[in-house]
PDB file of C-alpha atoms in Angstrom:
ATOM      1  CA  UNK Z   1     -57.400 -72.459 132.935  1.00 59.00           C
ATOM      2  CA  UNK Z   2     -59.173 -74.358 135.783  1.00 81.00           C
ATOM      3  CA  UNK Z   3     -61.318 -71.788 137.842  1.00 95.00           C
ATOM      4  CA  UNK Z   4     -63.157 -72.922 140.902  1.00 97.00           C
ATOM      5  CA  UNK Z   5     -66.676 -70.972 142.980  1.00 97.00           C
ATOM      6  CA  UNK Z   6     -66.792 -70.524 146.636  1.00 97.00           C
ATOM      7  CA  UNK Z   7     -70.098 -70.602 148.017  1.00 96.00           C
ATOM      8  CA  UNK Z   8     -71.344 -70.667 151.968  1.00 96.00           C
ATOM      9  CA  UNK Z   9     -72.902 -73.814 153.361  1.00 94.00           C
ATOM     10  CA  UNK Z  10     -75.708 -72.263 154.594  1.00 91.00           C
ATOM     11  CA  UNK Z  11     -77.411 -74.483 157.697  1.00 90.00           C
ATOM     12  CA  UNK Z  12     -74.640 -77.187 157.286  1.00 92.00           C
ATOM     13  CA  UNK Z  13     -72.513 -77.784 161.123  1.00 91.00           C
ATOM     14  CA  UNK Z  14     -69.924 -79.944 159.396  1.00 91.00           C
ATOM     15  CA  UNK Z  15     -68.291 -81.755 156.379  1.00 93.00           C
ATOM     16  CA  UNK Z  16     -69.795 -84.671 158.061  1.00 93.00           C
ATOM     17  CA  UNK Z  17     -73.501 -83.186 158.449  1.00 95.00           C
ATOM     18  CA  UNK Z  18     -72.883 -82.041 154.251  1.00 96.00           C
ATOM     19  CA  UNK Z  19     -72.024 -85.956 153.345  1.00 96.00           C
ATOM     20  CA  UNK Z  20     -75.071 -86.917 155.322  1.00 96.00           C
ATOM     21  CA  UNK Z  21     -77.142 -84.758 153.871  1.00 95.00           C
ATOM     22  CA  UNK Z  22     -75.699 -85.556 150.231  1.00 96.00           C
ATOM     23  CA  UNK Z  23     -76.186 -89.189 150.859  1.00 95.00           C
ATOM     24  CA  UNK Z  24     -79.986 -88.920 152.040  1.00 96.00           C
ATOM     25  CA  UNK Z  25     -81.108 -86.408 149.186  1.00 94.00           C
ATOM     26  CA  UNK Z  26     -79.420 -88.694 146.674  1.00 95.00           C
ATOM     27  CA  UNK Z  27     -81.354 -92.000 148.131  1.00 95.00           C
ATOM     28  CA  UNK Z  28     -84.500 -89.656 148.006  1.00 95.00           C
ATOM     29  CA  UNK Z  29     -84.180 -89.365 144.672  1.00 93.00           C
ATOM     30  CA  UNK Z  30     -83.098 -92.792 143.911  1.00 94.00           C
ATOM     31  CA  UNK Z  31     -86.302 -93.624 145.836  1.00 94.00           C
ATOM     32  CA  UNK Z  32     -88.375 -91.817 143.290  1.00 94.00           C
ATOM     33  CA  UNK Z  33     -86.924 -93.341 140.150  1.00 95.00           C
ATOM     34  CA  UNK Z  34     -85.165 -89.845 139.306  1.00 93.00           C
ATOM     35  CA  UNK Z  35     -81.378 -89.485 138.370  1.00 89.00           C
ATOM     36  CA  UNK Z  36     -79.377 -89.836 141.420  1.00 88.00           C
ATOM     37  CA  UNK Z  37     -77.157 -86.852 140.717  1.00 93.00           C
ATOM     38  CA  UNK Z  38     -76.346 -84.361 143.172  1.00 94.00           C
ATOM     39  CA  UNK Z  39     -76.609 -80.295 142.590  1.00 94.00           C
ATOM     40  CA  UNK Z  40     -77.056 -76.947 144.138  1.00 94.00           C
ATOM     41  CA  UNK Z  41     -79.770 -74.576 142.715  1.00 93.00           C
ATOM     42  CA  UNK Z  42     -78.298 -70.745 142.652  1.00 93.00           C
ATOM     43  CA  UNK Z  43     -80.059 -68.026 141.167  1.00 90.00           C
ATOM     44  CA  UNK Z  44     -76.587 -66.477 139.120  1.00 89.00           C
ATOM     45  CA  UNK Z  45     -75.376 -68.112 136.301  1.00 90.00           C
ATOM     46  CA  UNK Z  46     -71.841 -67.900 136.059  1.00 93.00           C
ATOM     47  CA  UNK Z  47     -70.485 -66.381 133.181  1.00 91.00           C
ATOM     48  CA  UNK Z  48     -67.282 -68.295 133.202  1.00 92.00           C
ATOM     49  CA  UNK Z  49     -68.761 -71.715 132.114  1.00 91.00           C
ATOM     50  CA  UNK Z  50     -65.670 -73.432 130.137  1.00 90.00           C
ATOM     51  CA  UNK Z  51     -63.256 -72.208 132.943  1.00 91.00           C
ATOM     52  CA  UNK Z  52     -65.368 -74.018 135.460  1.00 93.00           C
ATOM     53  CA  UNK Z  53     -66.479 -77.545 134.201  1.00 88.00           C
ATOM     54  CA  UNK Z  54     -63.614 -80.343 133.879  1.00 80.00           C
ATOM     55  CA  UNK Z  55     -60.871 -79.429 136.926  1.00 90.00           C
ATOM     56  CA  UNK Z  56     -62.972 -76.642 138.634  1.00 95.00           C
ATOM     57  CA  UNK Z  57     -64.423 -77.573 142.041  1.00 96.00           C
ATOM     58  CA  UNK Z  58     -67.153 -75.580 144.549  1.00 97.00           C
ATOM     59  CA  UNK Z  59     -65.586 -74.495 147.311  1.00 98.00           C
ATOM     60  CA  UNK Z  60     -67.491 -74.949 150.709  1.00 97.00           C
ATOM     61  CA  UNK Z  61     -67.167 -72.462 153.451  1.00 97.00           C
ATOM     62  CA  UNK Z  62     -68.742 -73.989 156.650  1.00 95.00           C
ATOM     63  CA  UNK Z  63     -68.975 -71.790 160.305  1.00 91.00           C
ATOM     64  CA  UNK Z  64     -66.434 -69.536 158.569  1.00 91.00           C
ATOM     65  CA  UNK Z  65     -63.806 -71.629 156.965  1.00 92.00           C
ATOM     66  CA  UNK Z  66     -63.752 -73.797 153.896  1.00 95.00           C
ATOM     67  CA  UNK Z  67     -63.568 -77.208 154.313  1.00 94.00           C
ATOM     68  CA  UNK Z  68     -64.052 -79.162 151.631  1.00 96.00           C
ATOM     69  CA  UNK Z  69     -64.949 -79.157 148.124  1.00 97.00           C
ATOM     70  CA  UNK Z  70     -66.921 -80.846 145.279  1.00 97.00           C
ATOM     71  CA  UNK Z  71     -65.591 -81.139 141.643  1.00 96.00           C
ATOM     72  CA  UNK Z  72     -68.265 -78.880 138.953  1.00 96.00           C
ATOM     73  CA  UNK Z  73     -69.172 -81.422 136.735  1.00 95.00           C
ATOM     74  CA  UNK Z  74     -71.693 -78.965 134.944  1.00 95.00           C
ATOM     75  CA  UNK Z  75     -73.455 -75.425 135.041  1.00 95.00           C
ATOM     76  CA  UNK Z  76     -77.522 -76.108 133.700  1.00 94.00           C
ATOM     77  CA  UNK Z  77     -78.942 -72.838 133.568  1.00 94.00           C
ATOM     78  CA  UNK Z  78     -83.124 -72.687 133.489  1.00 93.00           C
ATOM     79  CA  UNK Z  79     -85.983 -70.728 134.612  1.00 91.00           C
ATOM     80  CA  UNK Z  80     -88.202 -71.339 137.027  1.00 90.00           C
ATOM     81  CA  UNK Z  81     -91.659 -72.139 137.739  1.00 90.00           C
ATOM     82  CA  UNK Z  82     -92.298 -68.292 138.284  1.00 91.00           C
ATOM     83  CA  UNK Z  83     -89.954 -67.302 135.232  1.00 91.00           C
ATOM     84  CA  UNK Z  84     -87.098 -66.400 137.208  1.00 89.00           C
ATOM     85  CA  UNK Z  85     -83.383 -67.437 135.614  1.00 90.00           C
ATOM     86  CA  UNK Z  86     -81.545 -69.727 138.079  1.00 92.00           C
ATOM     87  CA  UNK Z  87     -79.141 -72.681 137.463  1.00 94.00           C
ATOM     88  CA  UNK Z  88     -78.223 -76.084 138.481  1.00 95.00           C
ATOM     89  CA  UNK Z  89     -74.732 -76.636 139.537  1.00 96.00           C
ATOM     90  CA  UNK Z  90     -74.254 -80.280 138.894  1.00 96.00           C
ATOM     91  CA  UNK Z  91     -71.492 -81.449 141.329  1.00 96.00           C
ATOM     92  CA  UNK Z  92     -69.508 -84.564 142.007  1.00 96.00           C
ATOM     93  CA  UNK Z  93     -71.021 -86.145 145.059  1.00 95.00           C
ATOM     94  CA  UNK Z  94     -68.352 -86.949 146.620  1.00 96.00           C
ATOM     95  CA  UNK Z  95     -66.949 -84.700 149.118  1.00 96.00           C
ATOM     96  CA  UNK Z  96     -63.389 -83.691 149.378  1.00 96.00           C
ATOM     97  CA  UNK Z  97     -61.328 -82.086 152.446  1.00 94.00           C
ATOM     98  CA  UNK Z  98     -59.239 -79.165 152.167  1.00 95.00           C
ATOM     99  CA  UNK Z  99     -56.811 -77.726 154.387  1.00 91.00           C
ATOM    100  CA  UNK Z 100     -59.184 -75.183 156.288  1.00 90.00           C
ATOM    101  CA  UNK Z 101     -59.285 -71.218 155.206  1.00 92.00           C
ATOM    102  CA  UNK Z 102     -60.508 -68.888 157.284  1.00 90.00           C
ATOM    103  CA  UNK Z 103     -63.844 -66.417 155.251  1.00 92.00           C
ATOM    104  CA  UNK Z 104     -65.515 -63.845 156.055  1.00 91.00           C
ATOM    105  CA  UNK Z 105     -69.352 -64.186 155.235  1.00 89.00           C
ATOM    106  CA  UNK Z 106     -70.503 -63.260 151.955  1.00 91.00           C
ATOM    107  CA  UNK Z 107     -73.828 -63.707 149.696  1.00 91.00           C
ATOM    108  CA  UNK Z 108     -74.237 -65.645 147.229  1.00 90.00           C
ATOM    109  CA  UNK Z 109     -71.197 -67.898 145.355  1.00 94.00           C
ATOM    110  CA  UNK Z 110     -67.649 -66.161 143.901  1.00 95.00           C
ATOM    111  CA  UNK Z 111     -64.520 -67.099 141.568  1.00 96.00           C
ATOM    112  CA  UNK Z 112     -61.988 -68.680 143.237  1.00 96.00           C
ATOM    113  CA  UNK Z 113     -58.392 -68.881 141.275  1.00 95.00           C
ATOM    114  CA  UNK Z 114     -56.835 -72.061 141.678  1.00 93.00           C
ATOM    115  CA  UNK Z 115     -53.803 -70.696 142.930  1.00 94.00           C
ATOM    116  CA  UNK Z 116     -56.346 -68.811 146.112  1.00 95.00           C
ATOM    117  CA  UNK Z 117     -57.853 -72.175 146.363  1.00 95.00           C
ATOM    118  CA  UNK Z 118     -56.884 -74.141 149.704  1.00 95.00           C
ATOM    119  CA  UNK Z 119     -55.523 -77.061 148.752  1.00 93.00           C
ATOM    120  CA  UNK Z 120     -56.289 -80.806 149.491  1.00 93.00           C
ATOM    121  CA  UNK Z 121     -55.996 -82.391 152.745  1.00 89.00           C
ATOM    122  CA  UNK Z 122     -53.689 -84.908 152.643  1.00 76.00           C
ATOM    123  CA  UNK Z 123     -54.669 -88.323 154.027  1.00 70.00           C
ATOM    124  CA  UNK Z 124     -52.945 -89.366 156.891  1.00 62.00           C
ATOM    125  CA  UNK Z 125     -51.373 -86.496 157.331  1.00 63.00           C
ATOM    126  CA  UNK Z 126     -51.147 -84.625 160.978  1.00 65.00           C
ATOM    127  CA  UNK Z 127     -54.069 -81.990 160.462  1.00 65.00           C
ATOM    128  CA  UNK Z 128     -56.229 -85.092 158.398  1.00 60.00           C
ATOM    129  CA  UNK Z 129     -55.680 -86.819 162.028  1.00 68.00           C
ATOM    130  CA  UNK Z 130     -57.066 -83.420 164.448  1.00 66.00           C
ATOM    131  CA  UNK Z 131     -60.197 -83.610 165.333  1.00 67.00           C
ATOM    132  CA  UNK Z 132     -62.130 -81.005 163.069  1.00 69.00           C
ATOM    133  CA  UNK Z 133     -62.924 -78.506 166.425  1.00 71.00           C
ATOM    134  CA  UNK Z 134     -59.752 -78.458 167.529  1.00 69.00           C
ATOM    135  CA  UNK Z 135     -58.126 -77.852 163.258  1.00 70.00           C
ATOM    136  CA  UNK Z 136     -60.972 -75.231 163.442  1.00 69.00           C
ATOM    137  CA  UNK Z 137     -59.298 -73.322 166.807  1.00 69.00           C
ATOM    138  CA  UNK Z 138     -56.123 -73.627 165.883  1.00 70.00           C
ATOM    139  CA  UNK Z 139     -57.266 -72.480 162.248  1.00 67.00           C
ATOM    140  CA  UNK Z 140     -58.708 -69.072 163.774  1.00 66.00           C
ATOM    141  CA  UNK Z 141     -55.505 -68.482 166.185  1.00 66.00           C
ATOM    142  CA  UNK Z 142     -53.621 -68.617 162.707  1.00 64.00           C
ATOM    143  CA  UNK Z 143     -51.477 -71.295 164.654  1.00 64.00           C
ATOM    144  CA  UNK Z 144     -52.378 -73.556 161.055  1.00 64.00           C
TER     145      UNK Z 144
END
């Protein structure tokens, strides 16, 4: 059973501002002869490892809705330089759409069931087409 997290993008304005930001750390580390693989440090370790890796994605919420998401390619749990337990969640970098979905804030990352999950935006379709502000208006009107 695929399961996906859902996670805020904290400090992130846009899909296009995550990709950018993606693409620079990933050069970065290029830069310094390290892996160029992408991942988010979180201080949980999900419990629900198998459920996750293969066909579960993270879930980004940005200004309130999610937007996009990034396939879990795998959960590396590890401690810290001070002893604290945090993992790595190794993600696909490449970033993927979604129809929006309205959140309400919350802290740190949660489940998401597949069939909660928003699903892809379709390419070439009408809302793929709307410039992201006005999807995001008509999003919060519940008019999408």
């Amino acid at each position: 059973m695929a399961l996906n997290l859902i996670k805020l993008c904290v400090g992130c304005e846009s899909v296009e501002h995550l990709e950018e930001w993606i693409g620079r750390r990933l050069r970065e580390k290029e830069a310094r002869g390290e892996p160029p693989e992408h991942f988010h440090t979180t201080r949980m370790v999900p419990k629900r490892v198998e459920d996750l890796t293969g066909e579960g994605s993270l879930y980004w919420v940005i200004k309130g809705i999610v937007q996009c998401r990034q396939r879990l390619l795998e959960i590396r749990p590890f401690r810290d330089g001070e002893g604290i337990s945090r993992c790595h969640l190794v993600l696909e970098p490449k970033v993927v759409r979604t129809e929006f979905q309205p959140r309400r804030p919350f802290q740190g990352w949660r489940y998401l069931e597949r069939k909660d999950a928003p699903a892809d935006m379709a390419s070439g379709s009408e809302s793929a087409r709307m410039p992201p502000e006005l999807r995001r208006e008509l999003t919060e009107l519940g008019l999408l």
